[in-house]
Amino acid sequence: MKQILIISGKGGTGKTVLTSSLAALAKAAVLADCDVDAADLHLLLHPVVKGTQEFWSGQKAVIDDGQCINCGRCLSLCRFEAIKALKNQDGSLKKIEIDPIACEECRVCYYTCPVGAIQMEDRLSGLLFISETKYGPMVHAKLGIAEENSGKLVALVKQKAQEIAQAEGKRWLIIDGPPGIGCPVIASLSGVDLVLVVTEPTLSGIYDMERVIDLAAHFGVLTKVFINKCDINWDNTRTIEEICQKRGIEVIGYLPFSEEVVQSLILGMPVVEYSKGMIAEEIITLWKKIEAIFQKEGKS
Amino acid sequence: MMISIASGKGGTGKTTVAVNLALSIPERGVQFLDCDVEEPNASIFLKPRIEETVSVSIPVPRIDQEKCDFCGECAKICAYHALAVLPKKVLVFPHLCHGCGGCSLLCPQGAITEQDREIGRVEIGHSNGIEFIQGKLNVGEAMPTPLIRVIKEKARRRGRWTNPASVTVIDAPPGTSCSVIEAIKGSDFCILVTEPTPFGLNDLILAVEVLKKLQVSFGVVINRSSMGDYRVDSYCQENHIPILLRIPFDREIATLYSQGIPIVQEKKEYIEDFRQMMDYIQELLPT
Amino acid sequence: MKIGITAKGDNLDSEVDPRFGRCKYFIIVDPDTLEFEAIENFSIEASGGAGVQSGQLVATKEVEVILTGNIGPNAFQILQSAGIKTITGASGKVREAIEKYKKGGFKPVEGSNVNSKFGVLEEKNRR
């Protein structure tokens, strides 16, 4: 089984559009949406959920008002501004409150409360879905608002997808990666056979592409670049080519800006199935190149 | 007043709206805070002159091996597993440390002190009369919130915040995580930028959940409004969310963006649009 | 002398777990008599610092060598400080890895062979 990860650094470059099209072309694939903060792949692949799993992660501090003696010790020790004092009108301390969003789960208040009024409570921080699409099984997730540990949920999504791919003897695992360069991206990179970096010829697109290429290089994963909306600024497209050449990274394909892409989004289908022309052809060519990479590898 | 600009996901035009709004209301005395510290891109458009750089650190433990009796308490209480106690040695892993101070506080031997470790930098400067502050998280660091807190603290100290006439524009990170909340927190108003596609709608709904949780009033800017469908419009209508501005798709705008040029610099007619948006926001706010 | 092996199961016929920090079990075994003890690794559930926790656990077990697939820099540093040799690249069944080790088929490594965060995969959910 070969794992292909599609990432971009910057959001909105066309990562999910491309992932959905590769999913449609691959056949014998398992799909994984690792953008657990703002998952979008389901809007194009329309998964039917077969199983849901709760994602419990982390423990937040919770205060028991009945036991709290308002001594203010936690207030002075918390370094994350997560403990707040509510005052009475005369300025005296009325009540101590913990802001679950600001809480970093360090447990300092829990350890130091002189009357044991603070407990650490497990929290449900997201849901994981195992689904079926017309292109194959799909694993996706939803992280709650203001929840951290998205790296951990990404790892879980990938692991489930790998298990399914192995059990069903699928040839491909196609992963829609998270944006940025942080922990979730690092989690999505592990064990991947090919990273496809989707970029666009804008200054911010280039800047973020370089950061994400650095990260992939750091992990020693085979990396290829795909330039989307290449005709928006040809000078910048050339700059991307030069950067890639210097680093010895192949630019594996291009797509021009196209209204067909927007139309396919609105209809909720992979653009490769919507487009009758050049857009579909370019993506089919890209997929053939990806297949060739691994065929070559298989022979040698 | 403080106006933050956010979106459920990246690439919708958050920075575009923030930058062009800031440039359209010069008479207000504008402060611009780029709180997207993982990918600070506003400086590409505003090209500020940086006058001051501040290093932002978190305190990490330092072990006095003389005093330490290897009891293992610090490793036991550390929620981030940043300490390992071996029979004759204590190891510290600063990159895992969140700087909570628990170990130094609770070490029975008083063998732990703290030292600063840099996680990023805050840069302060000016651009076209706008006071510009941005944060840059060092690559490989996982904690953006302390940096955002410093950006906002610096802005507050500079005083414009308290002046009701002046406007602080905050470019927030994308998504729904803690760093987004840290950036938006305390805003008088939040502008959510989206696009009229199913993706845009899906991500807008997530962003709306965040703002409801924070109880900050908000409105929507629809970017590339001419390309897409009406689902975002209907959603806003059903949920009584004001649409503040529509920016139609225009190849010229896309090209300007790709070159790092603000729209209002080349297409002056947009200045009036952003000014009207500002007036509209002011009408929406309780006086 | 005892050696430690990261394993997917709790006996000698289990597969070697390629991950150190998030392996399912540590098998602590005497390579000559094959007497062993299996220790469940609870660091699997850690959201961060799994290598640190696992390294600490192994350091208390008086083993001379650790056989695993890959090890990150944090865990490697702990084992090194504790005077434990690290061998990476082990695979197959635990029993086979022990045989290979006895025949001198492995060489201890000088540094960690993967970046921290490798194998952030296995996660067990509570409840």
XYZ file of C-alpha atoms in Angstrom:
714
model
C 0.000 0.000 0.000
C 1.311 3.435 -0.965
C 0.455 6.543 0.989
C 0.112 9.889 -0.761
C -0.264 13.042 1.303
C -1.521 16.277 -0.227
C -0.509 19.432 1.680
C -0.022 23.121 0.936
C 1.059 25.186 3.940
C -1.316 27.988 2.958
C -5.057 27.330 2.903
C -7.186 27.717 -0.203
C -4.638 26.591 -2.792
C -6.802 23.719 -4.050
C -5.549 20.885 -1.874
C -8.945 19.291 -1.300
C -10.059 19.776 -4.916
C -7.014 17.838 -6.065
C -7.339 15.178 -3.357
C -10.938 14.444 -4.372
C -9.964 14.113 -8.015
C -7.097 11.749 -7.236
C -9.502 9.744 -5.088
C -11.828 9.437 -8.083
C -8.995 8.318 -10.347
C -7.151 5.992 -8.010
C -9.747 3.238 -7.588
C -8.728 0.684 -4.944
C -8.000 3.536 -2.511
C -8.802 4.449 1.054
C -9.325 8.168 1.639
C -8.418 10.084 4.780
C -9.227 13.701 5.632
C -6.557 14.840 8.072
C -7.682 18.476 8.074
C -9.556 17.811 11.307
C -9.990 21.502 12.192
C -11.882 22.363 9.024
C -12.635 19.162 7.148
C -13.943 19.739 3.621
C -13.275 16.541 1.682
C -16.680 15.138 2.627
C -18.322 17.963 0.660
C -16.949 16.445 -2.547
C -16.933 12.725 -1.737
C -20.258 12.497 0.154
C -19.346 9.757 2.603
C -22.062 7.650 4.210
C -21.050 7.258 7.841
C -20.844 3.592 8.917
C -19.223 4.023 12.293
C -18.482 6.811 14.767
C -15.868 6.805 17.490
C -15.484 9.318 20.295
C -12.151 11.061 20.673
C -11.335 11.682 24.307
C -8.252 13.725 24.833
C -6.776 15.804 27.567
C -8.082 16.820 30.942
C -9.204 20.284 31.892
C -9.258 21.684 35.382
C -12.704 22.007 36.932
C -13.415 23.815 40.183
C -15.940 22.699 42.805
C -17.539 25.904 44.095
C -18.772 24.134 47.204
C -15.263 23.253 48.347
C -13.426 26.372 47.120
C -12.428 28.712 49.943
C -11.531 31.617 47.622
C -7.921 31.641 48.855
C -6.715 32.732 45.415
C -3.689 30.444 45.348
C -4.580 28.989 41.913
C -5.210 32.509 40.659
C -1.667 33.573 41.420
C -0.060 30.367 40.135
C -1.820 29.850 36.811
C 0.419 31.152 34.035
C -2.145 30.859 31.273
C -4.685 33.404 32.501
C -7.155 30.543 32.780
C -8.264 31.312 36.331
C -10.407 34.345 36.854
C -11.670 36.067 39.953
C -15.205 37.376 39.896
C -15.488 40.369 42.204
C -18.364 41.660 44.256
C -19.432 45.268 43.823
C -17.309 46.297 46.814
C -14.247 44.770 45.150
C -14.055 41.706 47.385
C -13.600 38.255 45.862
C -16.893 36.642 44.992
C -15.970 33.458 43.212
C -13.143 31.791 41.310
C -13.747 30.524 37.797
C -11.716 28.444 35.351
C -11.806 29.325 31.670
C -11.698 25.942 29.910
C -10.537 27.535 26.668
C -7.481 29.153 28.218
C -6.632 26.095 30.358
C -3.397 24.432 29.167
C -4.021 21.293 31.224
C -0.793 21.732 33.221
C -2.470 20.622 36.496
C -0.599 23.167 38.661
C -3.862 24.344 40.234
C -4.935 20.754 40.828
C -1.682 19.945 42.630
C -1.565 23.092 44.706
C -5.155 23.672 45.815
C -4.995 23.463 49.621
C -8.531 22.056 49.949
C -8.631 19.782 46.905
C -11.395 21.787 45.237
C -9.971 21.348 41.749
C -10.319 18.157 39.737
C -8.988 17.224 36.305
C -11.812 15.977 34.087
C -11.599 13.998 30.840
C -13.187 15.683 27.894
C -14.746 14.589 24.662
C -12.778 16.663 22.175
C -13.931 15.303 18.851
C -15.482 12.567 16.767
C -13.987 10.171 14.266
C -16.021 8.758 11.375
C -15.487 5.638 9.313
C -17.468 5.957 6.107
C -18.073 4.577 2.657
C -17.909 6.656 -0.538
C -18.383 5.649 -4.150
C -14.597 5.835 -4.485
C -13.764 3.653 -1.490
C -13.725 3.760 2.306
C -13.049 7.125 3.938
C -11.909 8.089 7.425
C -12.571 11.625 8.622
C -13.050 13.519 11.873
C -14.363 16.619 13.530
C -12.470 18.344 16.300
C -14.504 20.421 18.735
C -14.236 24.209 18.883
C -11.120 25.441 20.709
C -9.857 21.893 21.183
C -6.163 21.227 20.960
C -4.503 17.867 20.334
C -5.427 17.942 16.669
C -2.097 16.186 15.952
C -3.299 13.287 18.000
C -6.621 13.109 16.149
C -4.784 13.300 12.810
C -2.661 10.336 13.896
C -5.785 8.428 14.823
C -7.476 9.168 11.460
C -4.380 7.962 9.633
C -4.057 4.850 11.700
C -7.697 3.840 11.096
C -7.301 4.490 7.367
C -4.130 2.362 7.278
C -5.863 -0.471 9.071
C -8.736 -0.432 6.579
C -6.372 -0.243 3.610
C -4.468 -3.244 4.902
C -7.552 -5.274 5.786
C -9.167 -4.653 2.407
C -5.949 -4.989 0.418
C -6.209 -1.498 -1.094
C -3.348 -0.207 -3.182
C -3.518 3.455 -2.203
C -4.078 5.619 0.823
C -4.808 9.181 -0.272
C -4.623 11.746 2.505
C -5.908 15.327 2.501
C -3.464 17.032 4.856
C -3.977 19.858 7.341
C -2.818 23.424 6.595
C 0.199 25.041 8.236
C 3.457 23.493 9.378
C 2.611 22.585 12.967
C 2.010 19.420 14.920
C -0.958 18.112 12.846
C 1.076 18.362 9.639
C 3.985 16.557 11.260
C 1.589 13.833 12.416
C 0.160 13.498 8.902
C 3.659 13.113 7.389
C 4.760 10.015 9.238
C 5.028 6.896 7.115
C 4.004 8.646 3.890
C 5.475 7.512 0.523
C 4.862 10.695 -1.450
C 4.084 14.279 -0.476
C 2.301 16.354 -3.074
C 2.621 20.048 -2.231
C -0.136 22.088 -3.892
C 0.839 25.713 -4.242
C -0.276 28.821 -6.134
C 1.841 31.572 -7.699
C 1.206 34.208 -5.023
C 3.828 35.598 -2.670
C 2.139 34.039 0.353
C 1.684 30.754 -1.523
C 5.407 30.630 -2.315
C 6.442 31.585 1.202
C 4.290 28.880 2.776
C 5.287 26.299 0.163
C 8.938 26.760 1.085
C 8.200 26.217 4.765
C 6.245 23.047 4.055
C 8.925 21.695 1.683
C 11.486 22.242 4.444
C 9.340 20.242 6.785
C 8.920 17.340 4.329
C 12.667 17.368 3.630
C 13.284 17.230 7.361
C 11.398 13.941 7.413
C 13.077 12.672 4.254
C 9.841 12.058 2.325
C 9.753 12.100 -1.505
C 8.215 15.473 -2.404
C 6.658 16.791 -5.636
C 5.130 20.211 -6.263
C 1.897 20.936 -8.111
C 1.199 24.519 -9.198
C -2.479 25.429 -9.175
C -3.853 28.623 -10.783
C -0.486 28.833 -12.580
C -1.713 31.561 -14.958
C -2.564 34.071 -12.211
C 1.012 35.286 -12.195
C 3.474 33.682 -14.596
C 6.460 35.444 -13.034
C 5.684 33.828 -9.709
C 5.103 30.464 -11.422
C 8.636 30.748 -12.826
C 9.911 31.630 -9.344
C 8.325 28.455 -7.960
C 9.964 26.415 -10.735
C 13.344 27.951 -9.907
C 12.964 27.287 -6.184
C 12.032 23.671 -6.904
C 14.898 23.229 -9.337
C 17.392 24.497 -6.777
C 16.106 22.029 -4.245
C 15.950 19.165 -6.717
C 12.172 18.865 -6.452
C 10.115 18.029 -9.530
C 7.160 20.231 -10.490
C 4.825 17.389 -11.369
C 1.920 19.318 -12.854
C 0.056 22.574 -13.448
C -3.526 23.730 -13.561
C -4.684 27.099 -14.844
C -7.292 29.106 -12.993
C -10.673 27.760 -14.070
C -14.329 28.431 -13.448
C -14.870 24.716 -13.923
C -13.278 24.162 -10.528
C -15.748 26.522 -8.825
C -18.659 24.899 -10.680
C -17.561 21.431 -9.580
C -17.357 22.651 -5.967
C -20.887 23.966 -6.155
C -22.130 20.682 -7.564
C -20.105 18.898 -4.888
C -18.119 16.608 -7.128
C -14.446 16.033 -7.993
C -13.498 18.402 -10.814
C -11.966 15.540 -12.783
C -15.476 14.136 -13.199
C -17.074 17.492 -13.960
C -14.569 18.897 -16.415
C -14.836 17.773 -20.018
C -11.630 19.379 -21.118
C -8.134 20.378 -20.254
C -8.563 20.496 -16.451
C -9.559 16.839 -16.314
C -6.776 15.900 -18.729
C -4.136 17.623 -16.623
C -5.256 15.825 -13.485
C -5.361 12.451 -15.286
C -1.798 13.104 -16.485
C -0.766 13.911 -12.918
C -2.249 10.652 -11.676
C -0.463 8.663 -14.394
C 2.814 10.269 -13.310
C 2.159 9.299 -9.704
C 1.396 5.707 -10.721
C 4.585 5.641 -12.783
C 6.685 6.707 -9.779
C 5.643 3.605 -7.899
C 5.675 1.270 -10.900
C 9.297 2.197 -11.523
C 10.016 1.613 -7.891
C 8.318 -1.800 -8.061
C 10.478 -2.962 -10.982
C 13.837 -1.802 -9.703
C -12.185 50.034 18.860
C -10.900 46.624 18.030
C -11.941 44.744 14.885
C -10.669 41.255 14.196
C -10.764 39.475 10.863
C -11.118 35.697 10.898
C -12.199 32.731 8.808
C -12.892 29.048 9.363
C -10.079 28.115 7.011
C -7.170 29.717 5.247
C -7.142 31.143 1.740
C -10.497 32.914 1.824
C -9.112 36.455 1.778
C -8.737 37.247 5.457
C -5.467 39.128 5.046
C -6.836 40.947 1.977
C -9.796 42.305 3.937
C -7.664 43.223 6.961
C -5.015 45.056 4.947
C -7.431 46.940 2.709
C -9.637 47.987 5.582
C -6.596 49.304 7.458
C -5.458 51.286 4.408
C -8.909 52.760 3.714
C -9.415 54.554 7.033
C -6.139 56.471 7.594
C -7.820 59.352 9.463
C -8.850 56.966 12.248
C -5.325 56.244 13.451
C -4.917 52.570 12.703
C -3.034 49.897 14.529
C -2.548 46.625 12.600
C -1.850 43.377 14.475
C -0.870 40.291 12.481
C -1.748 37.504 14.901
C -1.435 34.716 12.313
C 1.928 33.883 13.860
C 2.419 30.568 12.051
C 2.080 32.239 8.669
C 2.265 36.027 9.083
C 1.617 37.317 5.572
C 0.240 40.846 6.079
C 3.738 42.354 5.920
C 3.941 41.217 2.286
C 1.231 43.811 1.521
C 1.942 46.515 4.079
C 5.753 46.382 3.800
C 6.280 47.945 7.233
C 9.531 49.445 8.472
C 10.340 47.371 11.561
C 11.670 49.550 14.385
C 11.684 47.207 17.320
C 11.991 43.457 17.784
C 11.018 41.728 20.991
C 11.990 38.170 21.782
C 9.170 36.122 23.343
C 10.144 33.329 25.666
C 8.613 30.810 27.974
C 10.293 29.755 31.229
C 11.691 26.213 31.146
C 13.207 24.295 34.073
C 16.887 24.153 34.959
C 17.898 21.431 37.397
C 20.466 21.982 40.125
C 22.028 18.493 40.031
C 23.681 19.166 43.428
C 20.382 19.679 45.228
C 18.404 17.068 43.271
C 17.875 13.732 44.993
C 16.246 12.112 41.943
C 12.932 11.571 43.675
C 11.096 11.763 40.344
C 8.350 14.135 41.520
C 8.923 16.637 38.688
C 8.595 13.992 35.966
C 5.482 12.668 37.647
C 3.667 15.995 37.782
C 4.757 17.328 34.368
C 1.695 17.110 32.119
C 3.813 17.498 28.985
C 6.455 14.854 29.791
C 9.191 17.418 29.419
C 11.275 15.896 32.215
C 12.782 12.429 32.642
C 14.310 11.330 35.921
C 16.870 8.534 35.729
C 18.531 6.947 38.789
C 21.422 9.428 38.655
C 20.330 12.138 36.280
C 17.459 14.424 35.288
C 16.929 15.248 31.635
C 14.953 18.277 30.446
C 13.278 18.429 27.035
C 12.639 22.153 26.559
C 10.655 21.724 23.313
C 7.977 19.765 25.138
C 7.724 22.284 28.004
C 4.756 24.668 28.112
C 6.246 26.810 30.874
C 3.598 26.161 33.535
C 6.129 26.334 36.371
C 4.727 23.274 38.144
C 8.061 21.480 38.512
C 9.930 24.386 40.085
C 6.988 25.080 42.363
C 6.560 21.508 43.550
C 10.149 20.181 43.684
C 10.574 19.020 47.312
C 14.290 19.879 47.261
C 13.928 23.299 45.653
C 16.345 22.066 42.999
C 14.540 23.563 40.009
C 14.892 27.135 38.796
C 13.676 28.517 35.501
C 15.359 29.972 32.453
C 13.881 31.589 29.362
C 13.636 29.843 26.017
C 12.660 31.834 22.925
C 9.591 30.592 21.029
C 9.259 33.493 18.607
C 9.528 37.214 18.042
C 7.244 40.182 17.973
C 8.125 42.951 15.530
C 6.856 46.499 15.818
C 7.034 49.144 13.114
C 5.141 51.508 10.848
C 3.679 51.447 7.377
C 1.941 54.422 5.740
C 1.015 55.917 9.101
C -0.285 52.564 10.367
C 1.271 51.215 13.514
C 2.187 47.624 12.628
C 2.797 44.741 15.049
C 3.330 41.136 14.011
C 4.399 37.906 15.658
C 6.540 35.211 14.110
C 6.585 31.785 15.683
C 9.923 30.014 15.328
C 9.664 26.991 12.989
C 9.079 23.823 14.970
C 7.440 25.561 17.931
C 3.967 24.423 18.897
C 2.671 27.222 21.129
C 1.339 30.262 19.264
C -0.820 31.647 22.092
C 1.919 33.236 24.254
C 3.113 35.115 21.179
C -0.377 36.398 20.386
C -0.748 37.490 23.997
C 2.451 39.560 23.715
C 1.311 41.179 20.442
C -1.923 42.284 22.070
C -0.177 43.424 25.232
C 2.243 45.572 23.196
C -0.681 47.048 21.286
C -2.542 47.824 24.498
C 0.484 49.585 25.995
C 0.722 51.800 22.961
C -2.531 53.258 24.057
C -4.534 53.604 20.880
C -6.824 50.889 22.122
C -8.397 53.092 24.715
C -9.037 55.891 22.228
C -12.546 55.234 20.885
C -11.804 56.931 17.562
C -8.816 54.787 16.670
C -9.155 51.336 15.150
C -7.101 48.240 15.904
C -7.312 45.746 13.043
C -6.428 42.168 13.944
C -5.545 39.585 11.308
C -6.384 36.345 13.162
C -5.086 32.861 12.360
C -7.454 30.582 10.416
C -9.409 27.775 12.045
C -11.131 27.317 15.384
C -8.250 26.548 17.744
C -7.138 28.300 20.926
C -4.866 30.661 19.035
C -7.849 31.966 17.036
C -9.722 32.579 20.250
C -6.738 34.350 21.818
C -6.542 36.627 18.754
C -10.269 37.460 18.626
C -10.845 37.754 22.372
C -11.758 41.279 23.444
C -12.754 42.448 19.941
C -15.677 44.824 19.567
C -16.501 43.232 16.262
C -15.294 40.361 14.118
C -15.380 40.204 10.333
C -15.677 36.671 8.972
C -14.368 36.265 5.456
C -15.757 33.488 3.302
C -16.465 32.565 -0.291
C -19.778 31.498 -1.853
C -19.004 27.805 -2.237
C -19.974 24.759 -0.169
C -16.441 24.881 1.298
C -16.888 28.507 2.246
C -20.231 27.782 3.873
C -18.928 24.761 5.798
C -16.027 26.778 7.189
C -18.186 29.824 7.908
C -20.482 27.707 10.086
C -17.447 26.595 12.132
C -16.265 30.180 12.552
C -19.740 31.291 13.631
C -19.682 28.637 16.365
C -16.454 30.163 17.698
C -17.876 33.673 17.787
C -21.051 32.563 19.491
C -18.913 30.934 22.149
C -16.935 34.153 22.558
C -20.023 36.361 22.404
C -18.451 38.788 19.961
C -20.723 40.434 17.362
C -19.837 39.638 13.803
C -20.663 40.080 10.143
C -19.608 38.415 6.909
C -17.561 39.507 3.904
C -18.143 37.379 0.816
C -15.008 37.240 -1.264
C -15.041 36.224 -4.941
C -18.776 36.821 -4.641
C -19.452 36.590 -8.356
C -18.299 32.989 -8.555
C -20.426 30.579 -6.674
C -23.917 29.953 -5.443
C -26.357 31.472 -2.969
C -26.024 29.064 -0.080
C -23.819 31.405 1.973
C -26.336 34.208 1.353
C -29.270 32.062 2.463
C -27.398 30.865 5.533
C -26.630 34.463 6.568
C -30.224 35.498 5.950
C -31.687 32.617 7.962
C -29.337 33.280 10.853
C -29.639 37.079 10.757
C -25.956 37.588 10.042
C -25.223 40.897 8.295
C -23.335 40.749 5.002
C -20.903 43.655 5.222
C -19.282 43.599 1.819
C -19.051 41.568 -1.373
C -15.810 41.533 -3.305
C -16.482 40.154 -6.791
C -14.008 37.854 -8.462
C -11.722 39.894 -10.652
C -8.585 38.599 -12.331
C -6.938 41.955 -11.674
C -7.503 41.566 -7.921
C -6.099 38.028 -8.044
C -3.034 39.303 -9.872
C -2.531 42.201 -7.427
C -2.763 39.711 -4.563
C -0.195 37.455 -6.177
C 2.211 40.414 -6.399
C 1.651 41.486 -2.812
C -0.139 44.728 -3.739
C -3.192 45.854 -1.724
C -6.361 46.279 -3.824
C -6.985 49.880 -2.684
C -3.538 50.953 -3.822
C -4.348 50.225 -7.474
C -8.141 50.230 -7.534
C -9.102 53.363 -5.626
C -12.842 52.758 -6.062
C -12.542 50.059 -3.391
C -11.526 52.598 -0.731
C -15.114 53.799 -0.627
C -16.372 50.196 -0.280
C -14.159 49.519 2.716
C -15.076 52.864 4.285
C -18.751 52.053 3.912
C -18.149 48.690 5.505
C -16.545 50.467 8.444
C -19.580 52.771 8.775
C -21.880 49.768 8.592
C -19.953 48.018 11.385
C -20.205 51.118 13.514
C -23.974 51.183 13.016
C -24.208 47.572 14.099
C -22.387 48.187 17.353
C -24.191 49.363 20.471
C -23.176 52.916 21.274
C 22.023 -9.924 31.091
C 18.636 -8.738 29.860
C 17.560 -7.021 26.678
C 14.384 -5.066 25.905
C 12.389 -5.363 22.695
C 9.470 -3.223 21.566
C 6.590 -5.518 20.603
C 3.036 -5.426 19.298
C 1.989 -8.231 21.641
C 2.881 -9.669 25.024
C 4.893 -12.756 24.038
C 7.926 -13.870 22.068
C 5.874 -14.713 18.996
C 4.527 -11.182 18.678
C 5.739 -8.854 15.972
C 8.438 -6.308 16.806
C 6.756 -2.897 17.111
C 8.728 -0.476 14.926
C 7.962 2.460 17.221
C 9.739 2.994 20.486
C 7.733 5.676 22.287
C 4.336 4.361 21.273
C 4.989 0.605 21.138
C 2.316 -1.595 22.684
C 4.596 -3.700 24.890
C 8.155 -3.882 26.077
C 9.392 -7.470 26.260
C 12.235 -7.707 28.762
C 14.037 -10.959 28.037
C 17.131 -12.941 28.966
C 18.427 -13.908 25.506
C 20.032 -17.127 26.770
C 17.198 -18.651 28.774
C 14.393 -16.789 26.891
C 12.753 -16.041 30.236
C 10.769 -12.883 29.723
C 8.454 -10.292 31.186
C 5.994 -8.252 29.093
C 5.280 -4.695 30.196
C 2.342 -2.833 28.725
C 3.318 0.635 27.547
C 0.767 3.185 28.661
C 2.583 6.029 26.891
C 0.614 5.027 23.811
C -2.076 7.370 25.042
C 0.211 10.317 25.687
C -0.544 13.340 23.545
C 3.098 14.322 23.670
C 6.335 13.134 25.179
C 5.625 9.418 24.655
C 9.317 8.773 23.968
C 10.294 10.475 27.216
C 7.881 8.367 29.247
C 8.835 5.125 27.532
C 12.531 5.882 27.872
C 12.079 6.466 31.558
C 10.164 3.209 31.961
C 12.854 1.174 30.219
C 15.642 2.911 32.151
C 14.290 1.424 35.368
C 14.356 -2.151 34.027
C 18.103 -2.784 34.116
C 18.411 -3.826 30.509
C 21.655 -3.464 28.598
C 20.239 -3.186 25.121
C 17.007 -2.067 23.470
C 15.933 -3.582 20.157
C 13.370 -1.559 18.212
C 12.482 -0.338 14.731
C 12.967 3.375 15.140
C 13.767 5.692 17.995
C 13.351 9.439 18.335
C 15.923 11.869 19.726
C 14.299 12.364 23.133
C 14.060 8.677 23.961
C 17.520 8.028 22.553
C 18.996 10.676 24.804
C 17.384 9.058 27.845
C 18.632 5.569 26.993
C 22.093 6.932 26.312
C 22.143 8.751 29.646
C 21.018 5.573 31.365
C 23.843 3.627 29.704
C 21.512 1.493 27.572
C 22.614 0.609 24.045
C 20.049 1.176 21.313
C 19.623 -1.027 18.276
C 17.212 0.045 15.519
C 15.999 -1.684 12.373
C 14.652 -4.751 14.169
C 11.656 -6.405 12.505
C 9.796 -9.704 12.245
C 8.940 -11.751 15.311
C 10.414 -10.934 18.707
C 11.936 -14.437 18.862
C 13.677 -13.913 15.491
C 15.029 -10.522 16.543
C 16.547 -12.112 19.660
C 18.195 -14.805 17.520
C 19.598 -12.234 15.162
C 20.886 -10.225 18.086
C 22.620 -13.269 19.585
C 24.352 -13.971 16.288
C 25.697 -10.404 16.310
C 23.472 -9.338 13.421
C 22.833 -5.849 14.818
C 25.051 -2.908 15.609
C 24.158 -0.302 18.227
C 23.302 3.124 16.761
C 25.086 6.394 17.430
C 22.032 8.611 17.305
C 18.285 8.543 16.942
C 17.226 7.467 13.456
C 13.990 9.399 13.223
C 12.784 12.825 14.172
C 10.675 13.309 17.166
C 7.018 12.644 16.268
C 7.739 9.599 14.095
C 4.996 7.032 14.509
C 2.452 9.300 16.097
C -0.030 6.699 15.011
C -1.371 4.293 17.476
C -3.927 5.738 19.777
C -6.307 3.979 22.064
C -9.433 5.779 22.985
C -10.741 5.700 26.445
C -14.375 4.904 27.090
